[in-house]
Amino acid sequence: MDRFEGSWAVLEAPDGTIFNFPRSLLPPKAREGDVLRFDIAVDEEATRERREKMKNLLDDLKLRDEGGDIEL
């Protein structure tokens, strides 16, 4: 981590790319100069649940569309 600027942390990736990251999402003990490690993964179960919820909402809209205006 390069530095803090207000509510943002200015981070430098290994390839030299600089980007801002919300300071509130960093570990509380993170300090300027620390090396951070990120692990980003797809939550397959949450994705499936979200898609199912959206499908149900769309199906409900289609059922209540008396004029046939909704096309998806």
Short mmCIF file of C-alpha atoms in Angstrom, two decimals:
data_model
loop_
_atom_site.label_atom_id
_atom_site.label_comp_id
_atom_site.label_asym_id
_atom_site.label_seq_id
_atom_site.Cartn_x
_atom_site.Cartn_y
_atom_site.Cartn_z
CA MET A 1 0.00 0.00 0.00
CA ASP A 2 1.39 3.34 -1.01
CA ARG A 3 -0.58 5.81 1.08
CA PHE A 4 -3.93 6.95 2.48
CA GLU A 5 -5.88 9.82 0.99
CA GLY A 6 -8.91 10.51 3.14
CA SER A 7 -11.25 7.53 2.96
CA TRP A 8 -9.17 5.89 0.21
CA ALA A 9 -6.05 3.76 0.24
CA VAL A 10 -3.82 4.21 -2.78
CA LEU A 11 -2.56 0.76 -3.76
CA GLU A 12 0.10 -0.33 -6.21
CA ALA A 13 -0.28 -3.72 -7.88
CA PRO A 14 2.79 -5.86 -8.66
CA ASP A 15 2.65 -4.68 -12.29
CA GLY A 16 2.86 -1.05 -11.17
CA THR A 17 -0.82 -0.23 -11.68
CA ILE A 18 -2.00 2.34 -9.14
CA PHE A 19 -5.62 2.26 -7.94
CA ASN A 20 -7.81 3.52 -5.11
CA PHE A 21 -9.43 1.12 -2.69
CA PRO A 22 -11.92 1.97 0.09
CA ARG A 23 -9.97 2.33 3.30
CA SER A 24 -12.94 0.95 5.23
CA LEU A 25 -12.47 -2.45 3.55
CA LEU A 26 -8.87 -2.85 4.67
CA PRO A 27 -7.89 -4.70 7.84
CA PRO A 28 -7.86 -2.26 10.79
CA LYS A 29 -4.11 -2.74 11.32
CA ALA A 30 -3.16 -1.96 7.69
CA ARG A 31 -0.56 0.79 7.44
CA GLU A 32 1.22 2.68 4.68
CA GLY A 33 3.97 0.50 3.25
CA ASP A 34 2.22 -2.80 4.08
CA VAL A 35 2.02 -5.48 1.41
CA LEU A 36 -1.58 -6.62 1.03
CA ARG A 37 -2.87 -9.91 -0.32
CA PHE A 38 -6.26 -10.18 -2.00
CA ASP A 39 -8.22 -13.36 -2.59
CA ILE A 40 -11.21 -12.87 -4.86
CA ALA A 41 -13.45 -15.81 -5.67
CA VAL A 42 -16.90 -16.37 -7.10
CA ASP A 43 -19.43 -17.42 -4.48
CA GLU A 44 -21.29 -19.98 -6.57
CA GLU A 45 -24.06 -20.63 -4.05
CA ALA A 46 -24.81 -16.91 -3.54
CA THR A 47 -24.73 -16.42 -7.32
CA ARG A 48 -27.21 -19.24 -7.83
CA GLU A 49 -29.51 -17.85 -5.13
CA ARG A 50 -29.34 -14.35 -6.61
CA ARG A 51 -30.14 -15.60 -10.11
CA GLU A 52 -33.07 -17.61 -8.78
CA LYS A 53 -34.39 -14.56 -6.92
CA MET A 54 -34.13 -12.41 -10.06
CA LYS A 55 -35.84 -15.11 -12.14
CA ASN A 56 -38.71 -15.26 -9.64
CA LEU A 57 -39.10 -11.47 -9.69
CA LEU A 58 -39.17 -11.44 -13.50
CA ASP A 59 -41.65 -14.32 -13.61
CA ASP A 60 -43.87 -12.42 -11.17
CA LEU A 61 -43.70 -9.27 -13.31
CA LYS A 62 -44.67 -11.26 -16.40
CA LEU A 63 -47.68 -12.74 -14.60
CA ARG A 64 -48.92 -9.27 -13.59
CA ASP A 65 -48.32 -7.74 -17.05
CA GLU A 66 -51.85 -7.55 -18.38
CA GLY A 67 -50.88 -5.59 -21.48
CA GLY A 68 -48.08 -7.89 -22.57
CA ASP A 69 -45.63 -4.98 -22.60
CA ILE A 70 -42.84 -6.71 -20.68
CA GLU A 71 -40.41 -8.52 -22.96
CA LEU A 72 -37.26 -10.05 -21.54
#
